[in-house]
CSV table of C-alpha atoms and ligand atoms in Angstrom, one decimal:
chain,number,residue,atom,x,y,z
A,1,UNK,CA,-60.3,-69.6,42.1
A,2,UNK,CA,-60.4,-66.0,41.5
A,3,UNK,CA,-56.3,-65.9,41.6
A,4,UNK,CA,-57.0,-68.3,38.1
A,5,UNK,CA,-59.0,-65.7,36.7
A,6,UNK,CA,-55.8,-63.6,34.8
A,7,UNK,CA,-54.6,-66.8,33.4
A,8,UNK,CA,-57.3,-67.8,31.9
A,9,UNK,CA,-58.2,-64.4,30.1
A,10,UNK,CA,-54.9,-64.1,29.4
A,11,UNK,CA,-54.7,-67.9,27.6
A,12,UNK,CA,-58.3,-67.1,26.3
A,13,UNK,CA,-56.3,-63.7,24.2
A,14,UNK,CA,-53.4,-66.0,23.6
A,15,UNK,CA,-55.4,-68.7,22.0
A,16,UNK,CA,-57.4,-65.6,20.0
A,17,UNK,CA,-54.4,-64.2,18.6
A,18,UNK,CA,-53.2,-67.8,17.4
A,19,UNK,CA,-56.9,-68.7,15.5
A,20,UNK,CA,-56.0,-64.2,14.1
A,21,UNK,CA,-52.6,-65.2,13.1
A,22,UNK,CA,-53.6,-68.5,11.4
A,23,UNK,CA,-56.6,-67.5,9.5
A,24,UNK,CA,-54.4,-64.4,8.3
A,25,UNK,CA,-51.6,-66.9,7.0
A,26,UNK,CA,-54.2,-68.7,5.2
A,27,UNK,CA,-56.3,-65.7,3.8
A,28,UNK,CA,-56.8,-66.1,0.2
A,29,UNK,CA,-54.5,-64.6,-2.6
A,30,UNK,CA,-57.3,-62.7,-5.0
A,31,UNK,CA,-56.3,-62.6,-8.8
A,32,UNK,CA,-58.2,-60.6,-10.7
A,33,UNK,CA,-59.9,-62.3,-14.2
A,34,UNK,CA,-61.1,-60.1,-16.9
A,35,UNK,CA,-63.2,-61.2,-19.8
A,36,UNK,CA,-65.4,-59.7,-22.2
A,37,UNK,CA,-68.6,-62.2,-22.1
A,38,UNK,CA,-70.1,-63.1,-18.6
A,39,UNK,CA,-71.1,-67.0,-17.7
A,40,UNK,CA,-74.2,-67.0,-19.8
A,41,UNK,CA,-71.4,-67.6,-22.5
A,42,UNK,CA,-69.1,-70.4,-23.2
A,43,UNK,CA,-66.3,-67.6,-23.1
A,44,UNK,CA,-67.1,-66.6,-19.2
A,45,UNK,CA,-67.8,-70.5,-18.5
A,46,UNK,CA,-64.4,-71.3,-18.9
A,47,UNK,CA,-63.4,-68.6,-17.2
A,48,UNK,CA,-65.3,-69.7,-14.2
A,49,UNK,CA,-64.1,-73.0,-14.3
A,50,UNK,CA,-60.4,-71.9,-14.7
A,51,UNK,CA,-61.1,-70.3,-11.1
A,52,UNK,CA,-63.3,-73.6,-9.7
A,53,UNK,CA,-60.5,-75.6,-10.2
A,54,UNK,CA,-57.8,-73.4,-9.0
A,55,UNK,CA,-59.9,-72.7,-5.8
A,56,UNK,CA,-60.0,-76.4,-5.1
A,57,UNK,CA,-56.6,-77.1,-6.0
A,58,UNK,CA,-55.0,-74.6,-3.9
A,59,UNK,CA,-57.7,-75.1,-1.1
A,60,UNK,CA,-58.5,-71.6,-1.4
A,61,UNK,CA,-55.3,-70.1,-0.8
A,62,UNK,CA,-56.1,-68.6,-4.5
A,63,UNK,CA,-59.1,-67.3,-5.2
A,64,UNK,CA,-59.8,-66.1,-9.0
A,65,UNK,CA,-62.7,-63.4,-9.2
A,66,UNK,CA,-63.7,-63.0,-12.3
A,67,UNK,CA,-65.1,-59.8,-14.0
A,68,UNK,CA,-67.2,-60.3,-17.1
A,69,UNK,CA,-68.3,-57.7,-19.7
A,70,UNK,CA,-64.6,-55.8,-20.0
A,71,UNK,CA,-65.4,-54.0,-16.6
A,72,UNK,CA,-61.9,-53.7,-16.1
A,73,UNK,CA,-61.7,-51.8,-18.7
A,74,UNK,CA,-64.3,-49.6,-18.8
A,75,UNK,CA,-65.9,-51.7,-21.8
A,76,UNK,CA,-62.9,-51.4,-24.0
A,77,UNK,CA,-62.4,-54.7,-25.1
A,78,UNK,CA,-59.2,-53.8,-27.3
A,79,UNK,CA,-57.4,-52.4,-24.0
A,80,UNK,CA,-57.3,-56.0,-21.7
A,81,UNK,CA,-54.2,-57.1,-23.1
A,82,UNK,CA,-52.6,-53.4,-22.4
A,83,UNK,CA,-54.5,-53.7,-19.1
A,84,UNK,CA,-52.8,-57.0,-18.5
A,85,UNK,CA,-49.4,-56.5,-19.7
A,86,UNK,CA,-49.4,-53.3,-17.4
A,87,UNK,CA,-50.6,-55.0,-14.4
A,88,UNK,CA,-53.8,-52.6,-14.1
A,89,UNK,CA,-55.4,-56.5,-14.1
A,90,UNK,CA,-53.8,-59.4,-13.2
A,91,UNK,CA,-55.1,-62.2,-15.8
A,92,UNK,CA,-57.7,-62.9,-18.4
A,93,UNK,CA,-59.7,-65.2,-20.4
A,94,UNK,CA,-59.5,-63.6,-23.4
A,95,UNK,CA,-60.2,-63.3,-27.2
A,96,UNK,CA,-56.9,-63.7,-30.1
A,97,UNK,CA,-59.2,-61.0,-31.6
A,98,UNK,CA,-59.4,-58.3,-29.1
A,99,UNK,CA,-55.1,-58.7,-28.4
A,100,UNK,CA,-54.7,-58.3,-31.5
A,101,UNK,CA,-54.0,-54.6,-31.6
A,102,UNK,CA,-50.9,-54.9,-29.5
A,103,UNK,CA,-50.0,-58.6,-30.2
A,104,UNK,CA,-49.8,-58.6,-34.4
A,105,UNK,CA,-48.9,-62.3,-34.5
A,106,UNK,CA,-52.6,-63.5,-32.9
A,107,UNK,CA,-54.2,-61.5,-36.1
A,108,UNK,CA,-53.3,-65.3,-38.0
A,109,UNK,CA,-56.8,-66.9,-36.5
A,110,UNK,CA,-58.1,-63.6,-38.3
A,111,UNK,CA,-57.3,-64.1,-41.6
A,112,UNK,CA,-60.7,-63.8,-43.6
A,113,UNK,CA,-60.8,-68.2,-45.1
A,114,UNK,CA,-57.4,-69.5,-43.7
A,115,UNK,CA,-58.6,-71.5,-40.7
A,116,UNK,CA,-61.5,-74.3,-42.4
A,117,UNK,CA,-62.3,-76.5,-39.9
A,118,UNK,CA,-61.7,-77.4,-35.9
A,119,UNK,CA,-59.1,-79.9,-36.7
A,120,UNK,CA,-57.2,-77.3,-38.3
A,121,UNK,CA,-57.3,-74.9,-35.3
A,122,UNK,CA,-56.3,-77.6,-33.1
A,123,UNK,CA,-53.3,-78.0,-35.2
A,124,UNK,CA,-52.5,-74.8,-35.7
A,125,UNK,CA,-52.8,-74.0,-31.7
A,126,UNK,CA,-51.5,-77.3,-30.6
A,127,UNK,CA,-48.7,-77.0,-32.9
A,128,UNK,CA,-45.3,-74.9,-33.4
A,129,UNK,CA,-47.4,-72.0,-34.8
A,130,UNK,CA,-49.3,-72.0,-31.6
A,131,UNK,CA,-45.6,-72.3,-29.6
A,132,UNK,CA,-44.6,-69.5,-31.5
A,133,UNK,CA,-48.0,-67.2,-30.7
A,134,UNK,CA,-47.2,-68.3,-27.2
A,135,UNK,CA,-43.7,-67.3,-27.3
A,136,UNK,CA,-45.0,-63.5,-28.8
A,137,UNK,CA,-47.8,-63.0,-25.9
A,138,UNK,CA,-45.0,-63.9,-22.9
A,139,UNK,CA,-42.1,-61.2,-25.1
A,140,UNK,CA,-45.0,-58.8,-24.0
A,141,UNK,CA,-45.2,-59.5,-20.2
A,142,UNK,CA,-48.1,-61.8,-19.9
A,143,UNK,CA,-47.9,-65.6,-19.2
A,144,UNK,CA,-50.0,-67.6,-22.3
A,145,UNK,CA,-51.3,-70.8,-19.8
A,146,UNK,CA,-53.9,-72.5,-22.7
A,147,UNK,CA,-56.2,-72.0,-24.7
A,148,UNK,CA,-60.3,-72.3,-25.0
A,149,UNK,CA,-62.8,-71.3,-27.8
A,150,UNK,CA,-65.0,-68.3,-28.6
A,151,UNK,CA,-65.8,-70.1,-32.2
A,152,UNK,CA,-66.1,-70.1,-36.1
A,153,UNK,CA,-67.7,-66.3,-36.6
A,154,UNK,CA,-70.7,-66.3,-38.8
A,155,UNK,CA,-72.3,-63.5,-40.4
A,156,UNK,CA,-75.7,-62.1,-39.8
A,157,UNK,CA,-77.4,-59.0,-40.9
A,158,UNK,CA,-81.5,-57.6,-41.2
A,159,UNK,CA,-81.7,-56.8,-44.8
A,160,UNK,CA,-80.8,-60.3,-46.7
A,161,UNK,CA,-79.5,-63.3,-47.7
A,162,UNK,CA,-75.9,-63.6,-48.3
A,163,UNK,CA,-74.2,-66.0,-50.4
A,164,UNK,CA,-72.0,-63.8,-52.6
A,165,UNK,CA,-69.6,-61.0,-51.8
A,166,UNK,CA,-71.9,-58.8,-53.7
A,167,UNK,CA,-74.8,-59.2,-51.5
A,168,UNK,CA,-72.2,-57.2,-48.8
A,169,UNK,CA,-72.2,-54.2,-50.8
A,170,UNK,CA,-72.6,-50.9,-48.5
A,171,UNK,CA,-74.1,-53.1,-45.9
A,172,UNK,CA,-73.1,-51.6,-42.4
A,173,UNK,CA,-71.5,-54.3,-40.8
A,174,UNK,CA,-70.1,-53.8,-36.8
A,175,UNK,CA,-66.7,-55.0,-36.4
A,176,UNK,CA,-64.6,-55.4,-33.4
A,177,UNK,CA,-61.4,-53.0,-33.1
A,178,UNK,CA,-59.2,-54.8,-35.1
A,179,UNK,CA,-57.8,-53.2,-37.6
A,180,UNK,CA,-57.9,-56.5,-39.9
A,181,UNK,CA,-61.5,-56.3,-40.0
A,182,UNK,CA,-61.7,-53.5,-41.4
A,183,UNK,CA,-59.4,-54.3,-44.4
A,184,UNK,CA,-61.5,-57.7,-44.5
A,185,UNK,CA,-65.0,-55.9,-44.7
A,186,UNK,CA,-63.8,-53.1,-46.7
A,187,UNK,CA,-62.5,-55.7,-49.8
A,188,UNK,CA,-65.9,-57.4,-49.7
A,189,UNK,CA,-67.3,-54.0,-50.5
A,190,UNK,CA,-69.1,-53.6,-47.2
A,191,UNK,CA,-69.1,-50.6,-44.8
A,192,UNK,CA,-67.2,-51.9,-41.9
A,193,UNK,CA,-67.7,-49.9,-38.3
A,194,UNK,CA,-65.8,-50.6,-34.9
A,195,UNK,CA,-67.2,-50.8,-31.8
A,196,UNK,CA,-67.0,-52.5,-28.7
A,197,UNK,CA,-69.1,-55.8,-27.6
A,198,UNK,CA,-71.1,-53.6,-25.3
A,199,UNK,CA,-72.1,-51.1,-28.2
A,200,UNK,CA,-72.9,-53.6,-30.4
A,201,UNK,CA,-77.0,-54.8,-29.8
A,202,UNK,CA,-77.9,-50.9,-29.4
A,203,UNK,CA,-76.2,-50.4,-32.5
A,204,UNK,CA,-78.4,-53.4,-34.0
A,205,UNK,CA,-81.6,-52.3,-32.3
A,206,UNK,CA,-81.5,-48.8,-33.4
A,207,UNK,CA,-80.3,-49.9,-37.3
A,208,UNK,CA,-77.2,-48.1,-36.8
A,209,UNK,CA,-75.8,-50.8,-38.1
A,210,UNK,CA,-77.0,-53.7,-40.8
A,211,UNK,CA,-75.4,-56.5,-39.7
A,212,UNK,CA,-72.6,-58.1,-37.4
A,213,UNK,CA,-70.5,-61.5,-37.2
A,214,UNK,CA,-70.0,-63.4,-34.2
A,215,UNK,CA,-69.8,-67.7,-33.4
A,216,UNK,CA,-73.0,-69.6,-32.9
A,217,UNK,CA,-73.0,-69.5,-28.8
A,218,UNK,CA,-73.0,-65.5,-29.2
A,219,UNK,CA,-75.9,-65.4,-31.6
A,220,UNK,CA,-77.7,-67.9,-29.6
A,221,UNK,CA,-77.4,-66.5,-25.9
A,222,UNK,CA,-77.0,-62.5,-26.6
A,223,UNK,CA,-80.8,-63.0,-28.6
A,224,UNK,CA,-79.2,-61.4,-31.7
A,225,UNK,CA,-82.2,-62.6,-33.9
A,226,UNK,CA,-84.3,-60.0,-31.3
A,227,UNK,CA,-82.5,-57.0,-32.6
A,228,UNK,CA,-83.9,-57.5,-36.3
A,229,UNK,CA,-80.6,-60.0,-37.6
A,230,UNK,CA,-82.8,-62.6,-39.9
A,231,UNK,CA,-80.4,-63.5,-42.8
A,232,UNK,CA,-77.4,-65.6,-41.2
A,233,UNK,CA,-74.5,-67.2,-43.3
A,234,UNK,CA,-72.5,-70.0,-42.2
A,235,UNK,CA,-69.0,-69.5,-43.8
A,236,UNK,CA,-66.8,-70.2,-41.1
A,237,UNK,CA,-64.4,-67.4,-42.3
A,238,UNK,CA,-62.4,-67.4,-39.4
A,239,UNK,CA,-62.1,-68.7,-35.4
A,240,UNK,CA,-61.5,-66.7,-32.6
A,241,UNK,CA,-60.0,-69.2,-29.7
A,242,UNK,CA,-59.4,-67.9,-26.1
A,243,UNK,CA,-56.1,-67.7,-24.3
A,244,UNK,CA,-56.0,-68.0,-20.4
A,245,UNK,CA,-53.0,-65.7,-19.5
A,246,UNK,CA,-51.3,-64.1,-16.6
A,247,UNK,CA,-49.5,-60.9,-16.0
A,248,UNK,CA,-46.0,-61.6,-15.5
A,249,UNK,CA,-45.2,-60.1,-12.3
A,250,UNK,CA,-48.2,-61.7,-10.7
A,251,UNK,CA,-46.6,-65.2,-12.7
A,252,UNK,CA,-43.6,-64.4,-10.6
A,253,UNK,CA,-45.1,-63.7,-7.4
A,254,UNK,CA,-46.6,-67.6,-7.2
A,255,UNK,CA,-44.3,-70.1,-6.5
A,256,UNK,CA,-43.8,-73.2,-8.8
A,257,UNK,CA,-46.9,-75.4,-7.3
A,258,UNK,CA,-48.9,-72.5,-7.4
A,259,UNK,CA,-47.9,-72.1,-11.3
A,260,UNK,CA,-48.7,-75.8,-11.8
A,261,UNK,CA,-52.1,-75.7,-10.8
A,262,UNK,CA,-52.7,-72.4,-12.7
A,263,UNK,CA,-51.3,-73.7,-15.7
A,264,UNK,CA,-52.9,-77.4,-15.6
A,265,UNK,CA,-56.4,-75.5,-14.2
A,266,UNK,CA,-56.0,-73.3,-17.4
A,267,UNK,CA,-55.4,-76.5,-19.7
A,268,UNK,CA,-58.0,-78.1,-18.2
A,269,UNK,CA,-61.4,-75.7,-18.3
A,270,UNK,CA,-59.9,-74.8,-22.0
A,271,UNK,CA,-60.5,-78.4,-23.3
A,272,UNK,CA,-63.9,-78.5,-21.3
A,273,UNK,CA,-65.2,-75.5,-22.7
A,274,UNK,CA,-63.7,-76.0,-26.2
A,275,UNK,CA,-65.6,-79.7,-26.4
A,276,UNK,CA,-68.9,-77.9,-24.8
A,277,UNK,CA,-69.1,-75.2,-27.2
A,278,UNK,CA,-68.2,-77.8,-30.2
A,279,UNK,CA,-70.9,-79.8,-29.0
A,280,UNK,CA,-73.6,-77.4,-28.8
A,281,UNK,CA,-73.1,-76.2,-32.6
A,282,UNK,CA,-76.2,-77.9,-33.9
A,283,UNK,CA,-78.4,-77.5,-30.9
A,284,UNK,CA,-77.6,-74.1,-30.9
A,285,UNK,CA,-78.1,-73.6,-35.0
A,286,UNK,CA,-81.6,-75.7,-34.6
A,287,UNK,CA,-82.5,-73.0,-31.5
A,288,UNK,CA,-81.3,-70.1,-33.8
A,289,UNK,CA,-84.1,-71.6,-36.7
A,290,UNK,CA,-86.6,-72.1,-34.9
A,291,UNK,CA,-86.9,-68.5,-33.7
A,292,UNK,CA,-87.5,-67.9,-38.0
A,293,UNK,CA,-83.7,-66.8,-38.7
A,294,UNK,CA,-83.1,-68.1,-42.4
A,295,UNK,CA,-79.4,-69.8,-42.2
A,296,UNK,CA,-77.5,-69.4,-46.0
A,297,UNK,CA,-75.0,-72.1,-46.3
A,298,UNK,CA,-72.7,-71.7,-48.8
A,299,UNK,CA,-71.8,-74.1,-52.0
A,300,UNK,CA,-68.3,-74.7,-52.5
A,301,UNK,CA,-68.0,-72.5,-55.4
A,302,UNK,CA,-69.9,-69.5,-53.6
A,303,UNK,CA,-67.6,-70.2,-50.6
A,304,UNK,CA,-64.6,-70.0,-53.3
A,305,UNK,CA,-65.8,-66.7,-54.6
A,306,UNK,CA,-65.6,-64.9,-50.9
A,307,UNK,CA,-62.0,-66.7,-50.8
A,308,UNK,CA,-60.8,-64.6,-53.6
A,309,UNK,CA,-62.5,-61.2,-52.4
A,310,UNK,CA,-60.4,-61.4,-49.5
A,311,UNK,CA,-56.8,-62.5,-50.9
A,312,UNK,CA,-55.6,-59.3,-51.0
A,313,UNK,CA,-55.9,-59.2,-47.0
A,314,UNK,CA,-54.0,-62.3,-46.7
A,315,UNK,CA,-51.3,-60.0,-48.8
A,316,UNK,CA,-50.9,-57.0,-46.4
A,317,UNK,CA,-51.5,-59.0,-43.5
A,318,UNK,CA,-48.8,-62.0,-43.5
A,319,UNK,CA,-46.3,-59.9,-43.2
A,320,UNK,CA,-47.3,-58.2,-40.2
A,321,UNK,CA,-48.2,-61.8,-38.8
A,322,UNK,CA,-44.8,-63.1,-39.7
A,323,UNK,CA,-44.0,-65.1,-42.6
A,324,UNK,CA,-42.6,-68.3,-40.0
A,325,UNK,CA,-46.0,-68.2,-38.1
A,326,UNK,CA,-48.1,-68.2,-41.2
A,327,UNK,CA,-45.9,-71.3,-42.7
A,328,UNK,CA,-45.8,-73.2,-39.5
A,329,UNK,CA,-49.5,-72.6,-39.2
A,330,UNK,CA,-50.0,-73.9,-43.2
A,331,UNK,CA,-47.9,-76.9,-42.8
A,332,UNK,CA,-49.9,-77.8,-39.7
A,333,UNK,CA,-53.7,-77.5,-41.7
A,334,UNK,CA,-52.3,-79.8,-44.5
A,335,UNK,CA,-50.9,-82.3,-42.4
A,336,UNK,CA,-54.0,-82.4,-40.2
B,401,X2X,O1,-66.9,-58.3,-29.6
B,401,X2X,C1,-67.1,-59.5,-30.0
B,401,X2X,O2,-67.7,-59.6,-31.1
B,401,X2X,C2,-66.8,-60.7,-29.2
B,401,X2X,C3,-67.7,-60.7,-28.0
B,401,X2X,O3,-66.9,-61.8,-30.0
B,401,X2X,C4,-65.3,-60.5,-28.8
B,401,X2X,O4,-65.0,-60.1,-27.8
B,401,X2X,C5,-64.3,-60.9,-29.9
């Protein structure tokens, strides 16, 4: 028997190294997911599903971790699409708003009153305006796979009700990094100030700032109404959606079944969380009352007034946007 013995440690090593070599030819590929708002949110939601659904698709030969809160970026929203197009991170769920410093042509959800309702987005995005945004993200190294929702942006601030641009006058209001906002803020006589997400509710909480604008979910889930914002205004001024994108190289590196799943994952959690966060709207406007915020909705007239305020951004900006985007998006909000 003993004679047996080398064999069989030998066959038991053998057999080792086979289960060492397989599980390393099956080890998970990790892509890296940045966003800005964690899985309390609709925003980091989506992004979680994106990587549910690639997971199972690919039976975990891809695995998508996701980190929230711009940690890849040392909370520097305004640097993920850099980030991205670099490689420094491999993919993101991410906001048209906080691309728009490098990509100009996403700054077209940001003009202040172009966008007035949700069929309009849809077919702005679903149309050739949205092929053309598409086209002007991958010219820039990053793979556009679909698109998801952060929201209409309201307005909300702790000294009063708005319902005129005069009622902005010399109020603080905290912006995101966008140049755009700025020019917006500054025509409706406020005092615009940029600053990142995560600067935002200590800026609030300490007065620094009088007011901010941000969709529904965001009021609702950060606790805005905590940090002293009482006076919102619904005036739908503009929507930031979300595009799931992909570095290029990293794009490259997956081969074409990979890319489907990706893709069709991306398309997927988009439309689930675009329908969930559309859904919740009242829910979340009812929660946001309750807690004693007064809501200011806006009469079609007082609505008009802010229009005007702010067509001198439409002026500058347009250009900078490009004339075809702007006119593909316009013919696709009439004929909606
Ligand atoms: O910073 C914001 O206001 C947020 C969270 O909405 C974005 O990232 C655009």
């Amino acid at each position: 028997m003993t004679t047996y013995r080398p064999l069989a440690k030998l066959a038991a090593a053998l057999a080792g190294a086979a289960v060492l070599s397989a599980s390393l030819s099956v080890q998970a590929r990790e892509i890296a997911v940045s966003t800005v708002l964690s899985d309390a949110f609709p925003w980091g939601q989506a992004a979680e599903k994106w990587a549910e659904l690639v997971e199972e698709r690919t039976e975990g030969r891809i695995t998508m971790r996701v980190y929230p809160n711009s940690q890849l970026v040392n909370g520097d929203q305004t640097r993920e699409f850099s980030a991205m197009r670099s490689g420094l991170i491999d993919a993101a769920v991410g906001s048209t708003i906080n691309w728009s410093p490098q990509v100009p042509e996403l700054n077209l959800f940001s003009l202040p009153f172009f966008l007035p309702d949700e069929a309009a987005v849809d077919a702005v995005t679903g149309g050739e305006a949205g092929e053309k945004i598409f086209a002007a993200i991958e010219s820039r190294d990053v793979i556009p796979l679909g698109w998801g929702e952060n929201g209409f942006r309201q307005l909300s601030n702790s000294r009063g009700a708005i319902d005129e641009p005069q009622d902005l006058e010399d109020l603080k209001i905290r912006v995101v990094g966008s140049p755009l906002f700025q020019d917006t803020f500054t025509a409706l006589g406020a005092d615009p100030t940029q600053m990142s997400w995560a600067d935002a509710k200590p800026a609030l909480t300490t007065g620094a700032v009088d007011g901010q604008e941000n969709p529904l979910s965001v009021f609702d889930v950060a606790r805005i109404d905590q940090v002293g914002q009482e006076h919102l205004t619904l005036w739908n001024y503009m929507n930031d959606p979300l595009i799931f994108a992909v570095n290029r190289r990293v794009w490259e590196s997956l081969d074409e079944g990979d890319q489907a799943i990706l893709r069709e994952a991306a398309v997927e959690a988009g439309e689930w969380e675009m329908s969930m966060t559309r859904e919740e709207e009242s829910e979340r406007l009812a929660a946001i009352q309750e807690r004693g915020v007064t809501v200011t909705e806006l009469s079609d007239a007082q609505y008009q007034a802010f229009v005007e305020a702010t067509a001198g951004v439409h002026d500058e900006w347009v250009p900078k946007i490009g004339e075809e985007i702007v006119e593909a998006a316009r013919a696709a909000i009439e004929s909606r």
